[in-house]
Structures are given as structure tokens and as C-alpha cells.
Amino acid sequence: MQSKAEQPVRTKMQELRLICDKEIPIQQHKIDSAVHSFRRSLETLQSKAHTTVENQVKLGKLKAQLRVAEDDLVKALAVKTRKEAKKMAVKDSISATKAKMEELKRAVEEHKARKDQCAAIISQQDIALWKRALATSERTDDQVTGRREDLQEAIAWYNEVLGFQIEGGHGVKFIFTNINPKNPSGEYSFTIRHANDTYTLLDCNPHLNDIKELIHDLNRTNGLFKFVRIMREKFQKAAEFGVLPQFTPLHQDSSTISISAPVSSVSTDGGDESPAEKNELQIKHEQSNNVIHEERGRQAILSPGSALSLRRSPRFQC
């Protein structure tokens, strides 16, 4: 009884087993197909994802290039704006320049017209002006000629009564005569040179003991007038004590001018000089300046009269 009851169950189970055995390959095939399809889909998605990443990189580069292009565009627009503004400014400047040129042309025309008027007026007055100028020039020439004759006469008197010579060479040599009453023709001299704003004594005949102090005082005060007067007085005192100059047969290569020398009563401060003595000292200084300029240029010998036309210089320049 029990075996009969189990028989249908076994049969049914076998049927089910057969059905399952048939379904298993089918489902397995479906599963394999699904897996294979899933793998292909996954590969496709990975490829798309990789392509997307590459596209994003390219997009970033394109965006950067776009920003650079935008910056270049902004700069180009700015340059164009500046050029247009400059162009407008140049146009305005050209217009203003043209207007100014027109004004200048009108001003030049007006100036020419005024010039023509002035020229007409001046031409009418030329004859009278030339006549007056000629008369004035003649009177001035007469006055200058008379004064020159008076000065030359005074110089000739000084040269005749006193003696003073200046020789320009390596230095400036001052020669005095009429120092010693016993030997009026005896020459007492000293030679100085001026360079780099300093006076230097090159020679003194006869030698004086305190000559260094005198040169120092000359460099300190620049008092050339006073120095020459003191040197003459020193020579006069030396002559009183019987000191005679040494004979010097050769003179330095120089240009020589004979002019007057201060008289023996001249004081060192110049406070009691007579007008004639002051005039003589002025002539002496002007002549010494002429010698210095002659030594520089190696020009022809100057005359006392020509020396008076030169300006006085505060220092020698050797």
C-alpha cells in the first residue's frame, strides 16, 4: 500500500527532474548571454567614460584657449580704442595747428605791413641821422686824438725823467733805472712769473733779504701796484747802502716796453700820491698787462700809446 502511494510521487519527481535538466542548460545559456551582454555593455560604458574624460580634458583646453582668445580680443579692442582716440587727437591737433598757422600768416602779413611802414619812416630819417652821426663821430675823433697826444706827451716826459722797462719772456722782468744818483743808468730788476694763480720770483738783482715775505704778501693780497712800488723803494734803500746790481749781459727773449716808474717819494699805501704819480702808475700797470698778453701770443712789440687802450687786469697771467 505504501509502495503504491510512493510510485506516483517518484514518477512526478522524475518528470520534474527531466524538466529541470532541460531548463538548466537553457537558463545557463541565458545567464551566459546576459553576462556576455553585461560585459559588452560594461566595456562600452568604460570606453564612453574614457572618451568622456578625454573630451573633458579637451574641453578644458578649449576653454583656456577661449579665455586667452577673449583676453587677446579685449587687448585688441583696447589698442584699437587707443588708436582711434590718438587718431582723433591727431586730427584735433592738425586742425588746431592749421588754425594757428592761419593766425601766424595773418600776424606775419600784419608784421610785414608794419615793417614796410617803419622802413618808409626810417628811410625818411636816414639822411638826417647820418649827418648827425657823422658830425658826432668827427667831434669824438678830435677829442680822442687830442687825449692820445696828451697821454703820449706825458709818457714821453716820464721816460725822459724816470726809467722803467718791462720785459716779457719766461716771466715778467721789471727793470728800474734812475735808482742810484751816482749811477742813474744802473739797472735794478726783478723777474716774477704768474702760474696757477700764484706769483713766483725767478730773479732779483740785486738780491733783497726780505723778498720772500714780499712775494708771500703779493700772493695773499694780489696787490701788484703796491709790490712794484715797494720793490722800487727797496732798491732805492739798497742803493743808499751801496748795494749795486750785478752785471747781466744777456736778457731773456722778450718784448720790451719803456714806460715811467714811480718817483722816490711814493709811499707804500699810496695815500699821498700826486695825480701825476697815479697817472704814471696806471700807465705802468696797463703796460705790464700788455707785456703779459704779448708773451702769451708772441705778438709784435707794443708801444706805450697802444697799451693805454687795453683794459686793466687785476692779475698777471704768464
Short mmCIF file of N, CA and C in Angstrom, two decimals, residues 118-237:
data_model
loop_
_atom_site.label_atom_id
_atom_site.label_comp_id
_atom_site.label_asym_id
_atom_site.label_seq_id
_atom_site.Cartn_x
_atom_site.Cartn_y
_atom_site.Cartn_z
N CYS A 118 57.41 151.13 -41.08
CA CYS A 118 58.58 151.60 -40.33
C CYS A 118 59.76 151.88 -41.27
N ALA A 119 59.93 151.00 -42.28
CA ALA A 119 61.02 151.22 -43.22
C ALA A 119 60.83 152.53 -43.97
N ALA A 120 59.57 152.82 -44.32
CA ALA A 120 59.32 154.09 -45.00
C ALA A 120 59.64 155.28 -44.10
N ILE A 121 59.25 155.15 -42.81
CA ILE A 121 59.54 156.25 -41.88
C ILE A 121 61.04 156.39 -41.66
N ILE A 122 61.72 155.22 -41.49
CA ILE A 122 63.17 155.26 -41.25
C ILE A 122 63.91 155.82 -42.45
N SER A 123 63.49 155.40 -43.63
CA SER A 123 64.16 155.89 -44.83
C SER A 123 64.07 157.41 -44.95
N GLN A 124 62.99 157.97 -44.43
CA GLN A 124 62.85 159.42 -44.46
C GLN A 124 63.79 160.12 -43.48
N GLN A 125 64.17 159.38 -42.38
CA GLN A 125 65.01 160.00 -41.36
C GLN A 125 66.49 159.62 -41.49
N ASP A 126 66.82 158.73 -42.44
CA ASP A 126 68.20 158.25 -42.55
C ASP A 126 69.19 159.38 -42.81
N ILE A 127 68.84 160.26 -43.72
CA ILE A 127 69.80 161.29 -44.12
C ILE A 127 70.16 162.17 -42.93
N ALA A 128 69.13 162.61 -42.18
CA ALA A 128 69.39 163.48 -41.03
C ALA A 128 70.19 162.75 -39.95
N LEU A 129 69.84 161.47 -39.73
CA LEU A 129 70.57 160.72 -38.71
C LEU A 129 72.02 160.53 -39.09
N TRP A 130 72.29 160.20 -40.36
CA TRP A 130 73.68 160.02 -40.78
C TRP A 130 74.48 161.30 -40.68
N LYS A 131 73.85 162.39 -40.97
CA LYS A 131 74.55 163.66 -40.86
C LYS A 131 74.92 163.95 -39.40
N ARG A 132 73.95 163.75 -38.50
CA ARG A 132 74.23 163.99 -37.08
C ARG A 132 75.30 163.02 -36.56
N ALA A 133 75.19 161.72 -36.98
CA ALA A 133 76.19 160.74 -36.53
C ALA A 133 77.57 161.09 -37.04
N LEU A 134 77.66 161.54 -38.28
CA LEU A 134 78.95 161.90 -38.84
C LEU A 134 79.57 163.07 -38.10
N ALA A 135 78.72 164.08 -37.80
CA ALA A 135 79.24 165.24 -37.06
C ALA A 135 79.71 164.82 -35.67
N THR A 136 78.93 163.94 -34.99
CA THR A 136 79.32 163.47 -33.66
C THR A 136 80.60 162.66 -33.72
N SER A 137 80.74 161.79 -34.74
CA SER A 137 81.95 160.99 -34.88
C SER A 137 83.18 161.86 -35.11
N GLU A 138 83.02 162.88 -35.90
CA GLU A 138 84.16 163.77 -36.14
C GLU A 138 84.60 164.47 -34.84
N ARG A 139 83.60 164.91 -34.06
CA ARG A 139 83.96 165.58 -32.79
C ARG A 139 84.63 164.59 -31.84
N THR A 140 84.11 163.34 -31.80
CA THR A 140 84.71 162.34 -30.92
C THR A 140 86.13 162.00 -31.35
N ASP A 141 86.34 161.87 -32.67
CA ASP A 141 87.70 161.59 -33.16
C ASP A 141 88.66 162.70 -32.78
N ASP A 142 88.20 163.93 -32.87
CA ASP A 142 89.07 165.05 -32.49
C ASP A 142 89.42 164.98 -31.01
N GLN A 143 88.43 164.65 -30.16
CA GLN A 143 88.69 164.56 -28.72
C GLN A 143 89.66 163.42 -28.42
N VAL A 144 89.45 162.25 -29.07
CA VAL A 144 90.33 161.11 -28.81
C VAL A 144 91.75 161.41 -29.27
N THR A 145 91.87 162.06 -30.42
CA THR A 145 93.20 162.41 -30.92
C THR A 145 93.92 163.35 -29.97
N GLY A 146 93.18 164.34 -29.47
CA GLY A 146 93.80 165.26 -28.51
C GLY A 146 94.22 164.58 -27.23
N ARG A 147 93.37 163.67 -26.72
CA ARG A 147 93.72 162.97 -25.49
C ARG A 147 94.92 162.06 -25.70
N ARG A 148 94.98 161.37 -26.87
CA ARG A 148 96.11 160.49 -27.14
C ARG A 148 97.41 161.29 -27.20
N GLU A 149 97.35 162.46 -27.83
CA GLU A 149 98.55 163.28 -27.90
C GLU A 149 99.00 163.72 -26.51
N ASP A 150 98.01 164.07 -25.65
CA ASP A 150 98.37 164.48 -24.29
C ASP A 150 99.01 163.32 -23.53
N LEU A 151 98.44 162.10 -23.67
CA LEU A 151 99.00 160.96 -22.96
C LEU A 151 100.38 160.60 -23.48
N GLN A 152 100.54 160.65 -24.79
CA GLN A 152 101.86 160.34 -25.32
C GLN A 152 102.90 161.36 -24.87
N GLU A 153 102.49 162.63 -24.77
CA GLU A 153 103.41 163.65 -24.27
C GLU A 153 103.78 163.39 -22.82
N ALA A 154 102.78 162.97 -22.01
CA ALA A 154 103.07 162.66 -20.61
C ALA A 154 104.00 161.46 -20.48
N ILE A 155 103.76 160.42 -21.30
CA ILE A 155 104.63 159.24 -21.26
C ILE A 155 106.04 159.60 -21.67
N ALA A 156 106.16 160.43 -22.71
CA ALA A 156 107.50 160.84 -23.14
C ALA A 156 108.23 161.59 -22.02
N TRP A 157 107.47 162.41 -21.26
CA TRP A 157 108.10 163.14 -20.15
C TRP A 157 108.56 162.17 -19.07
N TYR A 158 107.71 161.17 -18.76
CA TYR A 158 108.10 160.18 -17.75
C TYR A 158 109.33 159.41 -18.19
N ASN A 159 109.35 158.99 -19.46
CA ASN A 159 110.51 158.24 -19.94
C ASN A 159 111.78 159.07 -19.94
N GLU A 160 111.62 160.37 -20.13
CA GLU A 160 112.79 161.23 -20.16
C GLU A 160 113.32 161.48 -18.76
N VAL A 161 112.43 161.67 -17.77
CA VAL A 161 112.86 161.99 -16.41
C VAL A 161 113.16 160.72 -15.62
N LEU A 162 112.27 159.72 -15.70
CA LEU A 162 112.44 158.47 -14.94
C LEU A 162 112.72 157.33 -15.91
N GLY A 163 112.91 156.13 -15.40
CA GLY A 163 113.16 154.99 -16.27
C GLY A 163 112.48 153.74 -15.74
N PHE A 164 111.76 153.04 -16.60
CA PHE A 164 111.09 151.81 -16.19
C PHE A 164 110.87 150.97 -17.44
N GLN A 165 111.31 149.73 -17.42
CA GLN A 165 111.13 148.82 -18.55
C GLN A 165 110.50 147.52 -18.06
N ILE A 166 109.73 146.91 -18.95
CA ILE A 166 109.12 145.60 -18.69
C ILE A 166 109.51 144.69 -19.83
N GLU A 167 110.07 143.55 -19.49
CA GLU A 167 110.43 142.55 -20.50
C GLU A 167 109.61 141.29 -20.24
N GLY A 168 108.96 140.81 -21.30
CA GLY A 168 108.15 139.60 -21.18
C GLY A 168 108.86 138.43 -21.81
N GLY A 169 109.07 137.38 -21.09
CA GLY A 169 109.70 136.17 -21.60
C GLY A 169 109.18 134.97 -20.83
N HIS A 170 110.09 134.20 -20.23
CA HIS A 170 109.65 133.10 -19.35
C HIS A 170 108.85 133.64 -18.18
N GLY A 171 109.24 134.83 -17.70
CA GLY A 171 108.50 135.56 -16.70
C GLY A 171 108.38 137.01 -17.13
N VAL A 172 107.97 137.87 -16.22
CA VAL A 172 107.89 139.30 -16.49
C VAL A 172 108.99 139.98 -15.70
N LYS A 173 109.87 140.66 -16.40
CA LYS A 173 111.03 141.30 -15.78
C LYS A 173 110.77 142.80 -15.70
N PHE A 174 110.83 143.32 -14.46
CA PHE A 174 110.68 144.75 -14.20
C PHE A 174 112.08 145.34 -14.01
N ILE A 175 112.43 146.34 -14.83
CA ILE A 175 113.77 146.96 -14.79
C ILE A 175 113.60 148.43 -14.41
N PHE A 176 114.31 148.85 -13.37
CA PHE A 176 114.26 150.23 -12.89
C PHE A 176 115.63 150.88 -13.14
N THR A 177 115.60 152.12 -13.60
CA THR A 177 116.80 152.95 -13.64
C THR A 177 116.53 154.23 -12.86
N ASN A 178 117.52 155.12 -12.81
CA ASN A 178 117.41 156.33 -12.00
C ASN A 178 117.18 156.00 -10.54
N ILE A 179 117.75 154.88 -10.08
CA ILE A 179 117.65 154.48 -8.68
C ILE A 179 118.82 155.05 -7.89
N ASN A 180 120.00 154.84 -8.41
CA ASN A 180 121.22 155.29 -7.73
C ASN A 180 121.64 156.63 -8.32
N PRO A 181 121.65 157.70 -7.50
CA PRO A 181 122.06 159.01 -8.04
C PRO A 181 123.48 158.99 -8.59
N LYS A 182 124.33 158.12 -8.04
CA LYS A 182 125.70 158.07 -8.53
C LYS A 182 125.80 157.36 -9.88
N ASN A 183 124.86 156.49 -10.17
CA ASN A 183 124.85 155.75 -11.44
C ASN A 183 123.42 155.65 -11.95
N PRO A 184 122.87 156.74 -12.51
CA PRO A 184 121.46 156.74 -12.93
C PRO A 184 121.13 155.66 -13.95
N SER A 185 122.09 155.25 -14.75
CA SER A 185 121.79 154.25 -15.78
C SER A 185 121.85 152.81 -15.26
N GLY A 186 122.24 152.64 -13.99
CA GLY A 186 122.29 151.29 -13.44
C GLY A 186 120.90 150.65 -13.38
N GLU A 187 120.82 149.40 -13.77
CA GLU A 187 119.54 148.70 -13.85
C GLU A 187 119.33 147.81 -12.63
N TYR A 188 118.27 148.10 -11.89
CA TYR A 188 117.82 147.26 -10.78
C TYR A 188 116.57 146.54 -11.28
N SER A 189 116.54 145.23 -11.10
CA SER A 189 115.45 144.47 -11.73
C SER A 189 115.03 143.30 -10.86
N PHE A 190 113.82 142.84 -11.14
CA PHE A 190 113.32 141.57 -10.58
C PHE A 190 112.39 140.95 -11.61
N THR A 191 112.33 139.63 -11.57
CA THR A 191 111.51 138.87 -12.54
C THR A 191 110.54 137.98 -11.77
N ILE A 192 109.27 138.10 -12.11
CA ILE A 192 108.24 137.26 -11.48
C ILE A 192 107.46 136.54 -12.56
N ARG A 193 106.89 135.44 -12.16
CA ARG A 193 106.07 134.64 -13.07
C ARG A 193 104.77 134.28 -12.36
N HIS A 194 103.67 134.34 -13.09
CA HIS A 194 102.36 134.01 -12.54
C HIS A 194 101.82 132.77 -13.23
N ALA A 195 101.61 131.72 -12.44
CA ALA A 195 101.05 130.47 -12.97
C ALA A 195 100.23 129.81 -11.88
N ASN A 196 99.10 129.25 -12.29
CA ASN A 196 98.20 128.57 -11.34
C ASN A 196 97.82 129.49 -10.18
N ASP A 197 97.52 130.77 -10.51
CA ASP A 197 97.09 131.77 -9.52
C ASP A 197 98.13 132.00 -8.43
N THR A 198 99.40 131.85 -8.77
CA THR A 198 100.48 132.04 -7.78
C THR A 198 101.62 132.81 -8.46
N TYR A 199 102.11 133.81 -7.74
CA TYR A 199 103.28 134.55 -8.18
C TYR A 199 104.54 133.85 -7.67
N THR A 200 105.55 133.76 -8.56
CA THR A 200 106.82 133.14 -8.21
C THR A 200 107.95 134.08 -8.61
N LEU A 201 108.90 134.29 -7.71
CA LEU A 201 110.06 135.13 -8.00
C LEU A 201 111.11 134.29 -8.71
N LEU A 202 111.49 134.71 -9.93
CA LEU A 202 112.52 134.00 -10.69
C LEU A 202 113.90 134.61 -10.51
N ASP A 203 113.96 135.92 -10.32
CA ASP A 203 115.26 136.57 -10.20
C ASP A 203 115.07 137.93 -9.54
N CYS A 204 116.11 138.38 -8.78
CA CYS A 204 116.11 139.71 -8.17
C CYS A 204 117.55 140.21 -8.19
N ASN A 205 117.76 141.35 -8.83
CA ASN A 205 119.12 141.89 -8.99
C ASN A 205 119.12 143.38 -8.63
N PRO A 206 119.70 143.75 -7.47
CA PRO A 206 120.42 142.90 -6.52
C PRO A 206 119.45 142.18 -5.60
N HIS A 207 119.96 141.15 -4.91
CA HIS A 207 119.12 140.35 -4.04
C HIS A 207 118.70 141.15 -2.80
N LEU A 208 117.42 141.00 -2.40
CA LEU A 208 116.89 141.66 -1.20
C LEU A 208 116.59 140.59 -0.16
N ASN A 209 116.88 140.91 1.09
CA ASN A 209 116.77 139.92 2.15
C ASN A 209 115.32 139.51 2.41
N ASP A 210 114.42 140.46 2.42
CA ASP A 210 113.02 140.16 2.78
C ASP A 210 112.13 139.97 1.55
N ILE A 211 112.70 139.51 0.44
CA ILE A 211 111.92 139.36 -0.78
C ILE A 211 110.87 138.25 -0.66
N LYS A 212 111.18 137.19 0.14
CA LYS A 212 110.21 136.08 0.28
C LYS A 212 108.93 136.56 0.96
N GLU A 213 109.09 137.42 2.00
CA GLU A 213 107.90 137.96 2.67
C GLU A 213 107.07 138.82 1.72
N LEU A 214 107.77 139.58 0.86
CA LEU A 214 107.04 140.42 -0.09
C LEU A 214 106.26 139.58 -1.10
N ILE A 215 106.86 138.48 -1.59
CA ILE A 215 106.15 137.59 -2.52
C ILE A 215 104.95 136.95 -1.83
N HIS A 216 105.15 136.55 -0.58
CA HIS A 216 104.02 135.96 0.16
C HIS A 216 102.88 136.97 0.31
N ASP A 217 103.23 138.21 0.62
CA ASP A 217 102.19 139.24 0.75
C ASP A 217 101.53 139.52 -0.59
N LEU A 218 102.30 139.46 -1.69
CA LEU A 218 101.72 139.66 -3.01
C LEU A 218 100.71 138.56 -3.34
N ASN A 219 101.04 137.30 -3.04
CA ASN A 219 100.09 136.21 -3.30
C ASN A 219 98.88 136.29 -2.41
N ARG A 220 99.06 136.87 -1.22
CA ARG A 220 97.93 136.96 -0.29
C ARG A 220 96.98 138.09 -0.65
N THR A 221 97.52 139.24 -1.07
CA THR A 221 96.70 140.42 -1.32
C THR A 221 96.47 140.71 -2.79
N ASN A 222 97.32 140.12 -3.67
CA ASN A 222 97.23 140.40 -5.10
C ASN A 222 97.45 141.88 -5.41
N GLY A 223 98.21 142.57 -4.57
CA GLY A 223 98.46 143.99 -4.76
C GLY A 223 99.72 144.22 -5.58
N LEU A 224 99.59 144.13 -6.89
CA LEU A 224 100.75 144.27 -7.77
C LEU A 224 101.29 145.70 -7.76
N PHE A 225 100.39 146.72 -7.77
CA PHE A 225 100.84 148.10 -7.69
C PHE A 225 101.74 148.31 -6.46
N LYS A 226 101.23 147.88 -5.32
CA LYS A 226 101.95 148.07 -4.06
C LYS A 226 103.29 147.32 -4.09
N PHE A 227 103.29 146.11 -4.65
CA PHE A 227 104.51 145.32 -4.69
C PHE A 227 105.58 146.02 -5.53
N VAL A 228 105.20 146.56 -6.70
CA VAL A 228 106.18 147.25 -7.56
C VAL A 228 106.72 148.49 -6.87
N ARG A 229 105.84 149.26 -6.20
CA ARG A 229 106.31 150.45 -5.50
C ARG A 229 107.28 150.08 -4.38
N ILE A 230 106.92 149.01 -3.63
CA ILE A 230 107.80 148.60 -2.52
C ILE A 230 109.14 148.13 -3.05
N MET A 231 109.14 147.39 -4.17
CA MET A 231 110.41 146.92 -4.73
C MET A 231 111.29 148.09 -5.16
N ARG A 232 110.68 149.13 -5.75
CA ARG A 232 111.50 150.30 -6.12
C ARG A 232 112.08 150.96 -4.88
N GLU A 233 111.25 151.08 -3.82
CA GLU A 233 111.76 151.68 -2.59
C GLU A 233 112.87 150.83 -1.98
N LYS A 234 112.70 149.48 -2.07
CA LYS A 234 113.75 148.60 -1.54
C LYS A 234 115.05 148.79 -2.33
N PHE A 235 114.93 148.91 -3.65
CA PHE A 235 116.13 149.14 -4.46
C PHE A 235 116.78 150.49 -4.12
N GLN A 236 115.94 151.51 -3.88
CA GLN A 236 116.50 152.82 -3.51
C GLN A 236 117.24 152.73 -2.18
N LYS A 237 116.67 152.03 -1.21
CA LYS A 237 117.34 151.88 0.09
C LYS A 237 118.64 151.08 -0.07
#
